[in-house]
Amino acid sequence: MPKPTKGPRLGGSPAHERIILANLASQLFEHGRITTTETKAKRVRPLAEKLITKAKRGDLHSRRVVLRTITDKGVVHVLFTEIAPKMAERDGGYTRITKIGNRQGDNAPMAVIEIVSETVEESRKAKAKASGSKAAPKAASKPAAKAAKPAKEEAAAEVVDVEADTVATDEPVATEAVEAA
């Protein structure tokens, strides 16, 4: 007996839903990121992550299992040779969904789903910096306020110098353009 899937149904029938999700996953692997509705992004995420996990194995059986879902051999080749090696150290969380607001025509909530490009090491360093930067401003807030006033004056002087350099360099470029014509 057919059981209904969790979440909203995409398309009209279960077969149409499978085709929609397979096409979304294929486009995600081909382009690295796609813009779609939030519902479709949430529904394609588990499929894409399962396919990446299969691709990380790298054997022939896994390739054939992925080819059942994604029929484009070029996309499967990209998945196995480019995407899977980048995700070798990552245990999951291969994709990221970012909400971007509503579509203008029908006010549908839109999202960008993308393959995470940074490595596990970089994400750990970023988390450490974020936690370290939250604690650092509390301790150094008073000395920073005293040093901020002279820094503002220096920054204003640098802006004036940069503008003067820009004006000086624009004139010779303009004469060279006239001579070339």
PDB file of C-alpha atoms in Angstrom:
ATOM      1  CA  MET A   1       0.000   0.000   0.000  1.00  0.00           C
ATOM      2  CA  PRO A   2       1.466   3.393  -0.948  1.00  0.00           C
ATOM      3  CA  LYS A   3       2.318   5.593   2.001  1.00  0.00           C
ATOM      4  CA  PRO A   4       2.281   9.393   1.746  1.00  0.00           C
ATOM      5  CA  THR A   5       5.602  11.160   2.105  1.00  0.00           C
ATOM      6  CA  LYS A   6       6.254  13.594   4.899  1.00  0.00           C
ATOM      7  CA  GLY A   7       5.894  17.225   3.951  1.00  0.00           C
ATOM      8  CA  PRO A   8       4.112  18.839   1.055  1.00  0.00           C
ATOM      9  CA  ARG A   9       3.817  16.978  -2.235  1.00  0.00           C
ATOM     10  CA  LEU A  10       5.720  18.516  -5.133  1.00  0.00           C
ATOM     11  CA  GLY A  11       4.081  18.117  -8.514  1.00  0.00           C
ATOM     12  CA  GLY A  12       0.965  16.054  -9.092  1.00  0.00           C
ATOM     13  CA  SER A  13       2.040  12.482  -8.482  1.00  0.00           C
ATOM     14  CA  PRO A  14       4.765  10.599  -6.640  1.00  0.00           C
ATOM     15  CA  ALA A  15       6.569   9.910  -9.918  1.00  0.00           C
ATOM     16  CA  HIS A  16       6.500  13.606 -10.830  1.00  0.00           C
ATOM     17  CA  GLU A  17       7.835  14.470  -7.382  1.00  0.00           C
ATOM     18  CA  ARG A  18      10.767  12.059  -7.798  1.00  0.00           C
ATOM     19  CA  ILE A  19      11.580  13.588 -11.186  1.00  0.00           C
ATOM     20  CA  ILE A  20      11.443  17.145  -9.794  1.00  0.00           C
ATOM     21  CA  LEU A  21      13.769  16.244  -6.911  1.00  0.00           C
ATOM     22  CA  ALA A  22      16.168  14.373  -9.211  1.00  0.00           C
ATOM     23  CA  ASN A  23      16.349  17.379 -11.548  1.00  0.00           C
ATOM     24  CA  LEU A  24      16.924  19.772  -8.639  1.00  0.00           C
ATOM     25  CA  ALA A  25      19.720  17.560  -7.279  1.00  0.00           C
ATOM     26  CA  SER A  26      21.268  17.303 -10.734  1.00  0.00           C
ATOM     27  CA  GLN A  27      21.257  21.083 -11.165  1.00  0.00           C
ATOM     28  CA  LEU A  28      22.685  21.529  -7.665  1.00  0.00           C
ATOM     29  CA  PHE A  29      25.639  19.261  -8.456  1.00  0.00           C
ATOM     30  CA  GLU A  30      26.149  20.864 -11.864  1.00  0.00           C
ATOM     31  CA  HIS A  31      26.069  24.514 -10.743  1.00  0.00           C
ATOM     32  CA  GLY A  32      27.004  24.307  -7.057  1.00  0.00           C
ATOM     33  CA  ARG A  33      24.026  26.416  -5.963  1.00  0.00           C
ATOM     34  CA  ILE A  34      20.451  26.895  -7.111  1.00  0.00           C
ATOM     35  CA  THR A  35      17.659  29.302  -6.247  1.00  0.00           C
ATOM     36  CA  THR A  36      14.300  27.648  -5.638  1.00  0.00           C
ATOM     37  CA  THR A  37      11.369  27.767  -3.251  1.00  0.00           C
ATOM     38  CA  GLU A  38      11.996  26.977   0.407  1.00  0.00           C
ATOM     39  CA  THR A  39       9.826  23.867   0.198  1.00  0.00           C
ATOM     40  CA  LYS A  40      11.744  22.429  -2.744  1.00  0.00           C
ATOM     41  CA  ALA A  41      15.070  23.298  -1.117  1.00  0.00           C
ATOM     42  CA  LYS A  42      14.060  21.521   2.087  1.00  0.00           C
ATOM     43  CA  ARG A  43      12.879  18.480   0.122  1.00  0.00           C
ATOM     44  CA  VAL A  44      15.965  18.197  -2.124  1.00  0.00           C
ATOM     45  CA  ARG A  45      18.472  18.567   0.726  1.00  0.00           C
ATOM     46  CA  PRO A  46      18.177  14.991   2.126  1.00  0.00           C
ATOM     47  CA  LEU A  47      18.337  13.511  -1.376  1.00  0.00           C
ATOM     48  CA  ALA A  48      21.429  15.527  -2.292  1.00  0.00           C
ATOM     49  CA  GLU A  49      23.186  14.640   0.954  1.00  0.00           C
ATOM     50  CA  LYS A  50      22.458  10.923   0.495  1.00  0.00           C
ATOM     51  CA  LEU A  51      23.812  11.059  -3.058  1.00  0.00           C
ATOM     52  CA  ILE A  52      26.995  12.814  -1.885  1.00  0.00           C
ATOM     53  CA  THR A  53      27.441  10.158   0.809  1.00  0.00           C
ATOM     54  CA  LYS A  54      27.118   7.448  -1.851  1.00  0.00           C
ATOM     55  CA  ALA A  55      29.624   9.291  -4.036  1.00  0.00           C
ATOM     56  CA  LYS A  56      32.119   9.409  -1.169  1.00  0.00           C
ATOM     57  CA  ARG A  57      32.305   5.592  -1.288  1.00  0.00           C
ATOM     58  CA  GLY A  58      33.441   5.843  -4.888  1.00  0.00           C
ATOM     59  CA  ASP A  59      32.820   2.225  -5.918  1.00  0.00           C
ATOM     60  CA  LEU A  60      30.981   1.004  -8.993  1.00  0.00           C
ATOM     61  CA  HIS A  61      27.863  -0.057  -7.120  1.00  0.00           C
ATOM     62  CA  SER A  62      27.504   3.401  -5.563  1.00  0.00           C
ATOM     63  CA  ARG A  63      27.910   5.010  -8.988  1.00  0.00           C
ATOM     64  CA  ARG A  64      25.144   2.796 -10.391  1.00  0.00           C
ATOM     65  CA  VAL A  65      22.854   3.603  -7.453  1.00  0.00           C
ATOM     66  CA  VAL A  66      23.403   7.331  -8.042  1.00  0.00           C
ATOM     67  CA  LEU A  67      22.788   6.856 -11.778  1.00  0.00           C
ATOM     68  CA  ARG A  68      19.310   5.534 -10.949  1.00  0.00           C
ATOM     69  CA  THR A  69      18.423   8.961  -9.581  1.00  0.00           C
ATOM     70  CA  ILE A  70      20.591  11.271 -11.702  1.00  0.00           C
ATOM     71  CA  THR A  71      20.605  10.063 -15.282  1.00  0.00           C
ATOM     72  CA  ASP A  72      23.131  12.591 -16.633  1.00  0.00           C
ATOM     73  CA  LYS A  73      26.500  10.824 -16.669  1.00  0.00           C
ATOM     74  CA  GLY A  74      28.404  14.117 -16.828  1.00  0.00           C
ATOM     75  CA  VAL A  75      26.832  15.342 -13.598  1.00  0.00           C
ATOM     76  CA  VAL A  76      27.506  11.994 -11.916  1.00  0.00           C
ATOM     77  CA  HIS A  77      31.135  12.238 -13.035  1.00  0.00           C
ATOM     78  CA  VAL A  78      31.399  15.732 -11.492  1.00  0.00           C
ATOM     79  CA  LEU A  79      29.793  14.423  -8.301  1.00  0.00           C
ATOM     80  CA  PHE A  80      32.244  11.532  -7.962  1.00  0.00           C
ATOM     81  CA  THR A  81      35.440  13.309  -9.088  1.00  0.00           C
ATOM     82  CA  GLU A  82      35.050  16.879  -7.787  1.00  0.00           C
ATOM     83  CA  ILE A  83      32.397  17.115  -5.073  1.00  0.00           C
ATOM     84  CA  ALA A  84      32.950  13.831  -3.210  1.00  0.00           C
ATOM     85  CA  PRO A  85      36.724  14.322  -2.643  1.00  0.00           C
ATOM     86  CA  LYS A  86      36.064  17.784  -1.171  1.00  0.00           C
ATOM     87  CA  MET A  87      33.566  16.249   1.262  1.00  0.00           C
ATOM     88  CA  ALA A  88      35.799  13.330   2.303  1.00  0.00           C
ATOM     89  CA  GLU A  89      36.535  14.750   5.768  1.00  0.00           C
ATOM     90  CA  ARG A  90      32.994  15.988   6.377  1.00  0.00           C
ATOM     91  CA  ASP A  91      30.559  13.596   8.079  1.00  0.00           C
ATOM     92  CA  GLY A  92      27.421  15.356   6.892  1.00  0.00           C
ATOM     93  CA  GLY A  93      25.979  18.785   6.335  1.00  0.00           C
ATOM     94  CA  TYR A  94      27.143  18.995   2.740  1.00  0.00           C
ATOM     95  CA  THR A  95      24.529  21.592   1.787  1.00  0.00           C
ATOM     96  CA  ARG A  96      23.405  24.949   3.135  1.00  0.00           C
ATOM     97  CA  ILE A  97      19.985  26.574   2.733  1.00  0.00           C
ATOM     98  CA  THR A  98      19.781  30.369   2.911  1.00  0.00           C
ATOM     99  CA  LYS A  99      16.400  32.090   2.840  1.00  0.00           C
ATOM    100  CA  ILE A 100      16.366  35.082   0.494  1.00  0.00           C
ATOM    101  CA  GLY A 101      12.870  36.527   0.789  1.00  0.00           C
ATOM    102  CA  ASN A 102       9.763  36.191  -1.322  1.00  0.00           C
ATOM    103  CA  ARG A 103       9.390  35.921  -5.083  1.00  0.00           C
ATOM    104  CA  GLN A 104       7.923  39.021  -6.647  1.00  0.00           C
ATOM    105  CA  GLY A 105       5.250  37.411  -8.826  1.00  0.00           C
ATOM    106  CA  ASP A 106       3.449  35.125  -6.391  1.00  0.00           C
ATOM    107  CA  ASN A 107       5.095  36.007  -3.056  1.00  0.00           C
ATOM    108  CA  ALA A 108       6.438  32.459  -2.665  1.00  0.00           C
ATOM    109  CA  PRO A 109       9.220  32.139  -0.068  1.00  0.00           C
ATOM    110  CA  MET A 110      12.517  31.599  -1.898  1.00  0.00           C
ATOM    111  CA  ALA A 111      15.806  30.066  -0.780  1.00  0.00           C
ATOM    112  CA  VAL A 112      19.265  29.333  -2.128  1.00  0.00           C
ATOM    113  CA  ILE A 113      20.596  25.826  -1.595  1.00  0.00           C
ATOM    114  CA  GLU A 114      24.318  25.432  -2.130  1.00  0.00           C
ATOM    115  CA  ILE A 115      27.054  22.900  -1.623  1.00  0.00           C
ATOM    116  CA  VAL A 116      29.265  23.887   1.307  1.00  0.00           C
ATOM    117  CA  SER A 117      32.704  24.737  -0.063  1.00  0.00           C
ATOM    118  CA  GLU A 118      34.816  25.364   3.042  1.00  0.00           C
ATOM    119  CA  THR A 119      36.568  22.461   4.679  1.00  0.00           C
ATOM    120  CA  VAL A 120      35.933  21.172   8.179  1.00  0.00           C
ATOM    121  CA  GLU A 121      39.190  22.771   9.379  1.00  0.00           C
ATOM    122  CA  GLU A 122      38.172  26.236   8.116  1.00  0.00           C
ATOM    123  CA  SER A 123      34.739  26.020   9.698  1.00  0.00           C
ATOM    124  CA  ARG A 124      36.258  25.053  13.061  1.00  0.00           C
ATOM    125  CA  LYS A 125      38.683  27.992  12.862  1.00  0.00           C
ATOM    126  CA  ALA A 126      35.829  30.347  11.993  1.00  0.00           C
ATOM    127  CA  LYS A 127      33.838  29.132  14.996  1.00  0.00           C
ATOM    128  CA  ALA A 128      36.864  29.597  17.258  1.00  0.00           C
ATOM    129  CA  LYS A 129      37.408  33.130  15.950  1.00  0.00           C
ATOM    130  CA  ALA A 130      33.741  33.963  16.428  1.00  0.00           C
ATOM    131  CA  SER A 131      33.736  32.765  20.025  1.00  0.00           C
ATOM    132  CA  GLY A 132      37.087  34.471  20.671  1.00  0.00           C
ATOM    133  CA  SER A 133      35.980  37.769  19.115  1.00  0.00           C
ATOM    134  CA  LYS A 134      32.898  37.892  21.343  1.00  0.00           C
ATOM    135  CA  ALA A 135      35.034  37.669  24.486  1.00  0.00           C
ATOM    136  CA  ALA A 136      37.780  40.038  23.303  1.00  0.00           C
ATOM    137  CA  PRO A 137      35.701  43.245  22.831  1.00  0.00           C
ATOM    138  CA  LYS A 138      34.490  43.118  26.437  1.00  0.00           C
ATOM    139  CA  ALA A 139      38.031  43.246  27.811  1.00  0.00           C
ATOM    140  CA  ALA A 140      39.475  45.714  25.310  1.00  0.00           C
ATOM    141  CA  SER A 141      36.527  48.082  24.931  1.00  0.00           C
ATOM    142  CA  LYS A 142      37.882  50.874  27.189  1.00  0.00           C
ATOM    143  CA  PRO A 143      41.387  51.178  25.652  1.00  0.00           C
ATOM    144  CA  ALA A 144      39.905  50.937  22.170  1.00  0.00           C
ATOM    145  CA  ALA A 145      37.643  53.926  22.823  1.00  0.00           C
ATOM    146  CA  LYS A 146      40.647  56.077  23.810  1.00  0.00           C
ATOM    147  CA  ALA A 147      42.576  55.076  20.681  1.00  0.00           C
ATOM    148  CA  ALA A 148      39.568  55.536  18.399  1.00  0.00           C
ATOM    149  CA  LYS A 149      39.740  59.355  18.345  1.00  0.00           C
ATOM    150  CA  PRO A 150      43.291  59.589  16.905  1.00  0.00           C
ATOM    151  CA  ALA A 151      42.504  56.761  14.490  1.00  0.00           C
ATOM    152  CA  LYS A 152      39.542  58.698  13.060  1.00  0.00           C
ATOM    153  CA  GLU A 153      41.751  61.727  12.377  1.00  0.00           C
ATOM    154  CA  GLU A 154      44.359  59.535  10.634  1.00  0.00           C
ATOM    155  CA  ALA A 155      41.677  57.833   8.539  1.00  0.00           C
ATOM    156  CA  ALA A 156      40.315  61.212   7.407  1.00  0.00           C
ATOM    157  CA  ALA A 157      43.825  62.310   6.362  1.00  0.00           C
ATOM    158  CA  GLU A 158      44.314  59.071   4.392  1.00  0.00           C
ATOM    159  CA  VAL A 159      41.019  59.559   2.552  1.00  0.00           C
ATOM    160  CA  VAL A 160      42.109  63.028   1.422  1.00  0.00           C
ATOM    161  CA  ASP A 161      45.464  61.644   0.214  1.00  0.00           C
ATOM    162  CA  VAL A 162      43.763  58.835  -1.712  1.00  0.00           C
ATOM    163  CA  GLU A 163      41.387  61.274  -3.420  1.00  0.00           C
ATOM    164  CA  ALA A 164      44.321  63.483  -4.441  1.00  0.00           C
ATOM    165  CA  ASP A 165      46.133  60.477  -5.934  1.00  0.00           C
ATOM    166  CA  THR A 166      43.023  59.427  -7.822  1.00  0.00           C
ATOM    167  CA  VAL A 167      42.595  62.833  -9.435  1.00  0.00           C
ATOM    168  CA  ALA A 168      46.266  62.943 -10.416  1.00  0.00           C
ATOM    169  CA  THR A 169      46.130  59.511 -12.064  1.00  0.00           C
ATOM    170  CA  ASP A 170      42.868  60.126 -13.935  1.00  0.00           C
ATOM    171  CA  GLU A 171      44.251  62.968 -16.094  1.00  0.00           C
ATOM    172  CA  PRO A 172      47.134  61.049 -17.740  1.00  0.00           C
ATOM    173  CA  VAL A 173      44.840  58.111 -18.455  1.00  0.00           C
ATOM    174  CA  ALA A 174      42.357  60.410 -20.181  1.00  0.00           C
ATOM    175  CA  THR A 175      45.088  61.947 -22.400  1.00  0.00           C
ATOM    176  CA  GLU A 176      46.375  58.495 -23.326  1.00  0.00           C
ATOM    177  CA  ALA A 177      42.868  57.480 -24.370  1.00  0.00           C
ATOM    178  CA  VAL A 178      42.575  60.574 -26.598  1.00  0.00           C
ATOM    179  CA  GLU A 179      45.986  59.914 -28.191  1.00  0.00           C
ATOM    180  CA  ALA A 180      45.058  56.287 -28.892  1.00  0.00           C
ATOM    181  CA  ALA A 181      41.888  57.347 -30.717  1.00  0.00           C
TER     182      ALA A 181
END
